[in-house]
Amino acid sequence: KVSLTVFNLLGEKVAILVEGLLPAGKHQSVWDGTDQSGNSVASGIYIYRLEAGSQMSSRKMLLIK
């Protein structure tokens, strides 16, 4: 099971980009800068969290419009 989620700096969930089962290998996902409701979010720093099985990784990213 794989989950790729975007959070703002307050820790609020902004968007879920990937959630479900994926085969092993390389994959890519593009975030269009919108939240779950389709509203555009502000430029700034966001955190993405990738969970795959028991592994989890979080990184910062910068959204520039």
PDB file of C-alpha atoms in Angstrom:
ATOM      1  CA  LYS A   1       0.000   0.000   0.000  1.00  0.00           C
ATOM      2  CA  VAL A   2       1.350   3.431  -0.992  1.00  0.00           C
ATOM      3  CA  SER A   3       0.272   6.894   0.156  1.00  0.00           C
ATOM      4  CA  LEU A   4       1.634  10.283  -0.948  1.00  0.00           C
ATOM      5  CA  THR A   5       0.166  13.182   1.026  1.00  0.00           C
ATOM      6  CA  VAL A   6       0.859  16.940   1.021  1.00  0.00           C
ATOM      7  CA  PHE A   7       0.677  18.968   4.265  1.00  0.00           C
ATOM      8  CA  ASN A   8       1.062  22.670   5.015  1.00  0.00           C
ATOM      9  CA  LEU A   9       3.488  23.901   7.692  1.00  0.00           C
ATOM     10  CA  LEU A  10       0.705  23.801  10.285  1.00  0.00           C
ATOM     11  CA  GLY A  11       0.430  20.041   9.744  1.00  0.00           C
ATOM     12  CA  GLU A  12      -2.939  20.257   8.015  1.00  0.00           C
ATOM     13  CA  LYS A  13      -3.574  17.802   5.197  1.00  0.00           C
ATOM     14  CA  VAL A  14      -3.765  19.706   1.907  1.00  0.00           C
ATOM     15  CA  ALA A  15      -3.971  16.968  -0.723  1.00  0.00           C
ATOM     16  CA  ILE A  16      -3.683  13.217  -1.168  1.00  0.00           C
ATOM     17  CA  LEU A  17      -1.858  12.593  -4.434  1.00  0.00           C
ATOM     18  CA  VAL A  18      -1.593   8.788  -4.359  1.00  0.00           C
ATOM     19  CA  GLU A  19      -3.375   6.244  -2.206  1.00  0.00           C
ATOM     20  CA  GLY A  20      -3.642   2.570  -2.981  1.00  0.00           C
ATOM     21  CA  LEU A  21      -1.693  -0.404  -4.236  1.00  0.00           C
ATOM     22  CA  LEU A  22       1.093   0.126  -6.765  1.00  0.00           C
ATOM     23  CA  PRO A  23       3.447  -2.431  -8.310  1.00  0.00           C
ATOM     24  CA  ALA A  24       7.138  -2.256  -7.436  1.00  0.00           C
ATOM     25  CA  GLY A  25       9.157   0.149  -9.558  1.00  0.00           C
ATOM     26  CA  LYS A  26       9.472   3.836 -10.320  1.00  0.00           C
ATOM     27  CA  HIS A  27       6.408   6.052 -10.295  1.00  0.00           C
ATOM     28  CA  GLN A  28       5.826   9.783 -10.484  1.00  0.00           C
ATOM     29  CA  SER A  29       3.075  12.120  -9.402  1.00  0.00           C
ATOM     30  CA  VAL A  30       2.437  15.785 -10.210  1.00  0.00           C
ATOM     31  CA  TRP A  31       0.735  18.147  -7.777  1.00  0.00           C
ATOM     32  CA  ASP A  32      -1.131  20.983  -9.487  1.00  0.00           C
ATOM     33  CA  GLY A  33      -1.110  23.241  -6.404  1.00  0.00           C
ATOM     34  CA  THR A  34      -4.706  22.644  -5.390  1.00  0.00           C
ATOM     35  CA  ASP A  35      -6.240  21.243  -2.210  1.00  0.00           C
ATOM     36  CA  GLN A  36      -8.696  18.346  -1.915  1.00  0.00           C
ATOM     37  CA  SER A  37     -11.591  20.661  -2.871  1.00  0.00           C
ATOM     38  CA  GLY A  38      -9.867  21.898  -6.024  1.00  0.00           C
ATOM     39  CA  ASN A  39      -9.057  25.329  -4.579  1.00  0.00           C
ATOM     40  CA  SER A  40      -5.689  26.835  -5.441  1.00  0.00           C
ATOM     41  CA  VAL A  41      -3.283  27.017  -2.476  1.00  0.00           C
ATOM     42  CA  ALA A  42      -0.796  29.804  -1.731  1.00  0.00           C
ATOM     43  CA  SER A  43       2.839  29.738  -2.796  1.00  0.00           C
ATOM     44  CA  GLY A  44       5.134  28.605  -0.021  1.00  0.00           C
ATOM     45  CA  ILE A  45       6.718  25.644   1.702  1.00  0.00           C
ATOM     46  CA  TYR A  46       4.822  22.369   1.973  1.00  0.00           C
ATOM     47  CA  ILE A  47       5.706  18.936   3.349  1.00  0.00           C
ATOM     48  CA  TYR A  48       5.069  15.736   1.455  1.00  0.00           C
ATOM     49  CA  ARG A  49       4.952  12.346   3.174  1.00  0.00           C
ATOM     50  CA  LEU A  50       5.467   9.111   1.257  1.00  0.00           C
ATOM     51  CA  GLU A  51       4.380   5.914   2.995  1.00  0.00           C
ATOM     52  CA  ALA A  52       5.035   2.518   1.439  1.00  0.00           C
ATOM     53  CA  GLY A  53       4.367  -0.511   3.586  1.00  0.00           C
ATOM     54  CA  SER A  54       6.135   0.047   6.906  1.00  0.00           C
ATOM     55  CA  GLN A  55       8.480   2.700   5.427  1.00  0.00           C
ATOM     56  CA  MET A  56       7.809   6.444   5.714  1.00  0.00           C
ATOM     57  CA  SER A  57       9.699   9.478   4.386  1.00  0.00           C
ATOM     58  CA  SER A  58       8.908  13.193   4.656  1.00  0.00           C
ATOM     59  CA  ARG A  59      10.519  16.056   2.740  1.00  0.00           C
ATOM     60  CA  LYS A  60       9.987  19.774   2.240  1.00  0.00           C
ATOM     61  CA  MET A  61       9.029  21.248  -1.122  1.00  0.00           C
ATOM     62  CA  LEU A  62       8.525  24.764  -2.400  1.00  0.00           C
ATOM     63  CA  LEU A  63       5.444  25.693  -4.426  1.00  0.00           C
ATOM     64  CA  ILE A  64       6.110  28.682  -6.676  1.00  0.00           C
ATOM     65  CA  LYS A  65       3.356  30.131  -8.828  1.00  0.00           C
TER      66      LYS A  65
END
